[in-house]
């Protein structure tokens, strides 16, 4: 990368844009992290969609468009498998998890040879949400992605009730509230395009309505959203349902209760943990989750709280301006668990493109100079 070393927030935001667009491959994919052993060469639908959203908001529309074109090609290449999934589900004999679409693909759009915790549904909802938002923001005809949007809607409508791995690629036995939120946001976005025919729109509408019902009946405890159906635990990813996904009104009692619970249980010294029992790299605080909390706070009418989140996330940058996946800072939840991950995969993923993207998104929403609002 030939970017200047950022000495301030404006420089860090410029570096973030250059880093992301510079690392985007010719195929349009965003590698999750260029150097981290376990992620190298792979692009996640989850990370990639939020990365595209960040650069779209920051003004790099062409980069985001190229990413969504990559998504559409991947969906097209997997269309037959999607049809099998949908048909099997309709006949009451759903395909096994191993036959569902993976969470990540190589940058060339292939499944790759490495073992992974692959069955995750959230990224397919998130790409729908992000591509529709991007098209609206930049007045791009969304019909360019019509076939892929339609196929993704079919896939999600057929399978949204299934337990699968969550944002953290854990607990495949559970139905996760963050995953449901991403799916609902995606279905609602697709419905808003007018691209779905009446029957498909009806199916998507009913799935969205049922997801909303399930979240509010099975995904709430003590006035806040929970990690999965039937669990009273929290998860840092839940902020995303308030903003930017807008599945839960940030100013509602549930929205405010979720922010307050995350603040009380998952924040230390300004940074947000994934969940209390986290042991990954010892369980540090994540800049990207801190930005999600900032977005939720801003949407709930607390710009000062949001700004504090932005500043904390920015403070985690290395001297070269790279943002990590997580930081230790002497505040790990389980310090003894750290070394085993270093032995397995090397030091914490840095830079993580998703971290940079969330900084861009929060800065833009806060109207910080240097990033298009
Ligand atoms: C995280 C995922 C993320 C992946 C790539 C994993 O450690 O749990 O959320 O998609 O890294 O960044």
Coordinates of C-alpha atoms and ligand atoms in Angstrom, one line a residue:
X1 CA 0.0 0.0 0.0
X2 CA 1.3 3.4 -0.8
X3 CA -0.9 5.4 1.5
X4 CA 0.6 8.0 3.8
X5 CA 0.8 7.1 7.5
X6 CA -2.3 8.6 9.0
X7 CA -1.6 10.9 11.9
X8 CA -5.2 11.9 12.5
X9 CA -8.7 10.7 11.9
X10 CA -9.0 12.3 8.4
X11 CA -5.8 10.5 7.4
X12 CA -7.0 7.3 8.9
X13 CA -10.2 7.5 6.9
X14 CA -8.3 8.2 3.7
X15 CA -6.0 5.3 4.4
X16 CA -9.1 3.1 5.0
X17 CA -10.5 3.9 1.6
X18 CA -7.2 3.3 -0.2
X19 CA -6.5 0.1 1.7
X20 CA -9.9 -1.4 0.8
X21 CA -10.0 -0.3 -2.8
X22 CA -6.3 -1.2 -3.2
X23 CA -6.9 -4.7 -1.9
X24 CA -10.0 -5.4 -3.9
X25 CA -9.2 -8.1 -6.5
X26 CA -9.7 -7.8 -10.2
X27 CA -12.7 -10.2 -9.7
X28 CA -14.3 -7.6 -7.4
X29 CA -13.9 -9.5 -4.2
X30 CA -12.7 -8.0 -1.0
X31 CA -10.2 -10.3 0.9
X32 CA -11.1 -10.3 4.6
X33 CA -7.5 -9.7 5.5
X34 CA -4.5 -9.7 3.2
X35 CA -2.1 -11.4 5.5
X36 CA -3.9 -13.4 8.2
X37 CA -3.3 -17.1 7.6
X38 CA -6.8 -18.4 8.1
X39 CA -8.5 -15.7 6.0
X40 CA -6.0 -15.1 3.2
X41 CA -7.5 -15.5 -0.3
X42 CA -11.1 -15.7 0.9
X43 CA -14.0 -13.2 0.7
X44 CA -17.0 -13.5 3.0
X45 CA -20.5 -12.4 2.0
X46 CA -20.8 -10.9 5.5
X47 CA -17.6 -9.0 5.7
X48 CA -17.7 -8.1 2.0
X49 CA -21.2 -6.7 2.1
X50 CA -20.4 -4.4 5.1
X51 CA -17.1 -3.4 3.4
X52 CA -18.9 -2.5 0.2
X53 CA -21.4 -0.6 2.2
X54 CA -18.6 1.4 3.9
X55 CA -16.9 2.4 0.7
X56 CA -20.3 3.1 -1.0
X57 CA -21.1 5.5 1.7
X58 CA -17.6 7.0 1.6
X59 CA -18.0 7.7 -2.2
X60 CA -16.2 4.7 -3.8
X61 CA -19.3 3.7 -5.7
X62 CA -17.5 1.8 -8.5
X63 CA -15.7 -0.4 -6.0
X64 CA -18.9 -1.4 -4.3
X65 CA -20.6 -2.0 -7.6
X66 CA -17.8 -4.4 -8.6
X67 CA -18.2 -6.2 -5.3
X68 CA -21.9 -6.7 -5.9
X69 CA -21.2 -7.9 -9.4
X70 CA -18.9 -10.5 -7.8
X71 CA -21.7 -11.5 -5.4
X72 CA -24.1 -11.8 -8.4
X73 CA -21.7 -14.0 -10.3
X74 CA -21.2 -16.3 -7.2
X75 CA -25.0 -16.6 -6.8
X76 CA -25.4 -17.4 -10.6
X77 CA -22.7 -20.0 -10.4
X78 CA -24.5 -21.6 -7.4
X79 CA -28.0 -21.3 -8.9
X80 CA -28.5 -25.0 -9.4
X81 CA -27.6 -25.7 -5.8
X82 CA -30.0 -23.0 -4.6
X83 CA -32.7 -24.6 -6.7
X84 CA -32.0 -28.0 -5.0
X85 CA -32.1 -26.4 -1.6
X86 CA -35.4 -24.7 -2.3
X87 CA -37.0 -27.8 -3.8
X88 CA -35.8 -30.1 -1.0
X89 CA -37.2 -27.6 1.6
X90 CA -40.5 -27.4 -0.2
X91 CA -40.8 -31.2 -0.1
X92 CA -40.1 -31.2 3.6
X93 CA -36.7 -32.9 3.3
X94 CA -34.2 -30.1 3.7
X95 CA -30.7 -30.7 2.4
X96 CA -28.0 -31.3 5.0
X97 CA -25.9 -28.3 6.2
X98 CA -23.0 -29.4 4.1
X99 CA -25.0 -28.8 1.0
X100 CA -26.0 -25.3 1.8
X101 CA -24.0 -22.3 0.4
X102 CA -20.8 -21.5 2.2
X103 CA -20.1 -18.3 4.2
X104 CA -17.0 -17.5 2.2
X105 CA -15.6 -18.1 -1.3
X106 CA -12.1 -17.7 -2.7
X107 CA -11.7 -14.4 -4.4
X108 CA -12.3 -16.2 -7.7
X109 CA -15.7 -17.3 -6.4
X110 CA -14.8 -20.9 -5.7
X111 CA -15.7 -22.8 -2.5
X112 CA -12.0 -23.4 -1.8
X113 CA -10.4 -26.5 -0.3
X114 CA -10.0 -25.4 3.4
X115 CA -12.3 -26.7 6.0
X116 CA -14.5 -24.0 7.5
X117 CA -17.7 -23.4 9.6
X118 CA -19.5 -22.9 6.4
X119 CA -23.2 -22.9 6.8
X120 CA -24.1 -19.3 7.7
X121 CA -27.2 -17.5 6.4
X122 CA -26.6 -13.9 7.5
X123 CA -24.2 -12.9 4.7
X124 CA -26.9 -13.7 2.1
X125 CA -29.3 -11.3 3.8
X126 CA -26.7 -8.7 4.3
X127 CA -25.7 -8.7 0.6
X128 CA -29.3 -8.1 -0.4
X129 CA -29.6 -5.2 2.1
X130 CA -26.3 -3.7 1.0
X131 CA -26.8 -3.9 -2.7
X132 CA -30.2 -2.3 -2.5
X133 CA -28.9 0.5 -0.3
X134 CA -26.0 1.0 -2.6
X135 CA -28.2 1.2 -5.7
X136 CA -30.5 3.7 -4.0
X137 CA -27.7 5.8 -2.7
X138 CA -26.0 6.2 -6.1
X139 CA -29.1 5.9 -8.3
X140 CA -27.9 2.8 -10.0
X141 CA -30.5 0.6 -11.6
X142 CA -30.9 -2.3 -9.2
X143 CA -32.3 -4.6 -12.0
X144 CA -28.6 -5.1 -12.9
X145 CA -28.6 -7.6 -10.0
X146 CA -32.2 -8.8 -10.4
X147 CA -31.5 -12.5 -11.0
X148 CA -29.1 -12.8 -8.1
X149 CA -31.5 -10.9 -5.8
X150 CA -34.4 -13.2 -6.8
X151 CA -32.3 -16.4 -6.3
X152 CA -31.1 -15.1 -2.9
X153 CA -34.7 -14.3 -1.8
X154 CA -35.7 -17.9 -2.7
X155 CA -32.8 -19.3 -0.8
X156 CA -33.5 -17.3 2.4
X157 CA -37.3 -17.8 2.3
X158 CA -36.7 -21.6 2.0
X159 CA -34.2 -21.8 4.9
X160 CA -34.3 -18.9 7.3
X161 CA -35.7 -21.1 10.2
X162 CA -32.7 -23.4 10.1
X163 CA -30.1 -23.2 12.8
X164 CA -26.7 -22.3 11.4
X165 CA -23.3 -20.9 12.4
X166 CA -23.5 -17.2 13.6
X167 CA -21.5 -14.1 12.7
X168 CA -18.6 -15.6 14.8
X169 CA -18.9 -19.0 13.0
X170 CA -20.0 -20.7 16.2
X171 CA -23.0 -22.5 17.6
X172 CA -24.5 -24.1 14.5
X173 CA -27.1 -25.7 16.8
X174 CA -28.9 -22.3 17.4
X175 CA -31.0 -19.8 15.6
X176 CA -29.2 -16.5 16.0
X177 CA -30.9 -13.2 16.4
X178 CA -28.2 -11.3 14.4
X179 CA -28.6 -13.8 11.6
X180 CA -32.4 -13.4 11.6
X181 CA -32.0 -9.6 11.6
X182 CA -29.7 -9.8 8.5
X183 CA -32.1 -12.0 6.7
X184 CA -35.1 -9.8 7.5
X185 CA -33.2 -6.7 6.4
X186 CA -32.3 -8.4 3.2
X187 CA -35.8 -9.6 2.4
X188 CA -37.3 -6.1 3.2
X189 CA -34.7 -4.5 1.0
X190 CA -35.5 -6.9 -1.9
X191 CA -39.2 -6.3 -1.4
X192 CA -38.6 -2.6 -1.7
X193 CA -37.1 -2.9 -5.2
X194 CA -40.3 -4.0 -6.9
X195 CA -38.2 -6.7 -8.7
X196 CA -40.0 -9.7 -7.1
X197 CA -43.1 -11.1 -8.8
X198 CA -46.3 -11.2 -6.7
X199 CA -46.0 -14.8 -5.5
X200 CA -42.3 -14.4 -4.5
X201 CA -43.1 -11.1 -2.9
X202 CA -45.8 -12.7 -0.9
X203 CA -43.5 -15.4 0.3
X204 CA -40.8 -12.9 1.2
X205 CA -43.3 -10.7 3.0
X206 CA -44.6 -13.6 5.1
X207 CA -41.0 -14.7 6.0
X208 CA -40.1 -11.1 7.0
X209 CA -43.2 -10.9 9.2
X210 CA -42.6 -14.2 10.8
X211 CA -38.9 -13.4 11.5
X212 CA -40.0 -10.1 13.2
X213 CA -42.4 -12.1 15.3
X214 CA -39.8 -14.7 16.2
X215 CA -37.3 -12.0 17.2
X216 CA -39.7 -10.2 19.5
X217 CA -41.1 -13.4 21.1
X218 CA -38.0 -15.6 21.3
X219 CA -35.1 -13.2 21.0
X220 CA -35.7 -10.8 23.9
X221 CA -34.7 -11.1 27.6
X222 CA -34.6 -8.5 30.3
X223 CA -35.6 -5.8 27.8
X224 CA -32.8 -6.4 25.3
X225 CA -32.2 -8.6 22.2
X226 CA -30.5 -11.9 22.8
X227 CA -27.7 -13.9 21.2
X228 CA -30.0 -16.7 20.0
X229 CA -33.5 -18.0 20.4
X230 CA -34.0 -19.1 24.0
X231 CA -30.8 -17.6 25.4
X232 CA -30.7 -14.7 27.8
X233 CA -27.1 -13.8 26.7
X234 CA -26.0 -10.8 24.7
X235 CA -23.9 -10.4 21.6
X236 CA -22.1 -7.4 20.3
X237 CA -23.4 -8.0 16.8
X238 CA -26.9 -7.2 18.0
X239 CA -26.2 -3.4 17.6
X240 CA -26.4 -4.0 13.8
X241 CA -30.1 -4.7 14.0
X242 CA -30.7 -1.2 15.3
X243 CA -28.3 0.4 12.7
X244 CA -27.4 0.2 10.0
X245 CA -29.9 -2.6 9.3
X246 CA -32.9 -0.8 10.9
X247 CA -34.7 -4.0 11.8
X248 CA -35.4 -2.8 15.4
X249 CA -36.2 0.8 16.0
X250 CA -33.1 2.2 17.8
X251 CA -35.3 4.7 19.8
X252 CA -37.8 2.0 20.9
X253 CA -37.7 0.5 24.4
X254 CA -36.1 -2.7 22.9
X255 CA -33.6 -0.6 20.9
X256 CA -32.6 1.5 24.0
X257 CA -32.6 -1.6 26.2
X258 CA -30.2 -3.4 23.8
X259 CA -27.8 -0.4 23.7
X260 CA -27.9 -0.1 27.5
X261 CA -27.3 -3.8 28.0
X262 CA -24.3 -3.8 25.6
X263 CA -22.9 -0.8 27.3
X264 CA -23.3 -2.4 30.7
X265 CA -22.1 -5.9 29.9
X266 CA -19.9 -5.8 26.8
X267 CA -18.0 -2.5 26.9
X268 CA -14.7 -2.0 28.6
X269 CA -12.8 1.3 28.3
X270 CA -14.8 2.2 25.3
X271 CA -14.4 -1.0 23.2
X272 CA -17.0 -3.7 22.6
X273 CA -16.5 -7.4 23.2
X274 CA -18.3 -10.0 21.0
X275 CA -19.8 -11.8 24.0
X276 CA -18.8 -12.5 27.6
X277 CA -17.7 -16.1 27.1
X278 CA -15.4 -15.3 24.1
X279 CA -12.0 -17.0 24.1
X280 CA -11.0 -16.3 20.5
X281 CA -7.5 -14.7 20.8
X282 CA -8.3 -14.4 24.5
X283 CA -11.5 -12.5 23.9
X284 CA -10.5 -8.9 23.0
X285 CA -12.6 -5.8 22.1
X286 CA -13.5 -5.4 18.4
X287 CA -13.2 -2.0 16.6
X288 CA -15.9 -3.0 14.1
X289 CA -18.4 -3.9 16.9
X290 CA -17.6 -0.6 18.6
X291 CA -18.5 1.1 15.3
X292 CA -21.8 -0.8 15.1
X293 CA -22.6 0.3 18.7
X294 CA -21.8 3.8 17.6
X295 CA -24.2 3.6 14.6
X296 CA -26.9 2.3 17.0
X297 CA -26.3 5.2 19.4
X298 CA -26.3 7.7 16.7
X299 CA -29.6 6.4 15.3
X300 CA -31.0 6.5 18.9
X301 CA -30.2 10.1 19.2
X302 CA -26.8 10.0 21.0
X303 CA -24.2 11.6 18.7
X304 CA -21.7 12.1 21.6
X305 CA -21.8 8.4 22.4
X306 CA -21.4 7.6 18.8
X307 CA -18.4 9.9 18.5
X308 CA -16.8 8.2 21.5
X309 CA -17.2 4.9 19.7
X310 CA -15.5 6.3 16.6
X311 CA -12.6 7.7 18.5
X312 CA -12.1 4.4 20.4
X313 CA -12.1 2.4 17.1
X314 CA -9.7 4.9 15.5
X315 CA -7.4 4.6 18.6
X316 CA -6.8 1.0 17.8
X317 CA -4.9 1.7 14.6
X318 CA -1.3 0.7 14.3
X319 CA 1.3 3.3 13.6
X320 CA 0.8 2.5 9.9
X321 CA -2.9 3.1 10.2
X322 CA -4.1 -0.5 10.0
X323 CA -7.1 -1.5 12.1
X324 CA -7.0 -4.9 13.7
X325 CA -9.8 -7.4 14.1
X326 CA -9.6 -7.1 17.9
X327 CA -7.4 -5.6 20.6
X328 CA -5.9 -6.9 23.8
X329 CA -5.1 -3.7 25.7
X330 CA -4.7 -5.7 28.9
X331 CA -8.4 -6.3 29.0
X332 CA -8.9 -9.8 27.6
X333 CA -11.8 -11.8 28.8
X334 CA -9.7 -15.0 28.9
X335 CA -6.0 -14.1 28.6
X336 CA -4.9 -17.7 29.0
X337 CA -6.7 -18.6 25.8
X338 CA -4.7 -16.2 23.6
X339 CA -1.5 -18.1 22.9
X340 CA -3.2 -21.1 21.5
X341 CA -4.7 -19.0 18.7
X342 CA -1.4 -17.3 17.9
X343 CA 0.2 -20.8 17.7
X344 CA -2.6 -21.9 15.4
X345 CA -3.1 -18.9 13.1
X346 CA -0.5 -16.2 13.9
X347 CA -1.1 -12.8 15.5
X348 CA -4.5 -11.1 15.3
X349 CA -5.7 -10.3 11.7
X350 CA -4.4 -6.8 10.9
X351 CA -5.5 -5.1 8.8
X352 CA -9.1 -6.4 8.8
X353 CA -10.9 -4.7 6.0
X354 CA -14.3 -5.0 7.8
X355 CA -12.9 -2.9 10.7
X356 CA -11.8 -0.2 8.2
X357 CA -15.2 -0.2 6.5
X358 CA -17.1 0.2 9.8
X359 CA -15.0 3.2 10.6
X360 CA -15.8 4.7 7.3
X361 CA -19.5 4.1 7.8
X362 CA -19.7 5.6 11.3
X363 CA -17.6 8.6 10.3
X364 CA -19.8 9.3 7.3
X365 CA -23.0 9.0 9.4
X366 CA -21.5 11.4 12.0
X367 CA -20.6 13.8 9.2
X368 CA -16.9 13.7 9.9
X369 CA -15.1 15.8 7.4
X370 CA -13.4 13.9 4.6
X371 CA -16.0 11.2 4.2
X372 CA -19.1 11.8 2.0
X373 CA -22.3 11.6 4.0
Ligands
LIG1 C1 -15.1 -13.8 12.4 C2 -16.1 -13.6 11.3 C3 -15.4 -13.0 10.0 C4 -14.2 -13.7 9.7 C5 -13.4 -13.0 8.6 C6 -13.8 -14.5 11.8 O1 -12.9 -14.7 12.9 O2 -15.6 -14.6 13.4 O3 -17.1 -12.8 11.7 O4 -16.3 -13.1 9.0 O5 -13.3 -13.8 10.8 O6 -13.2 -11.6 8.9

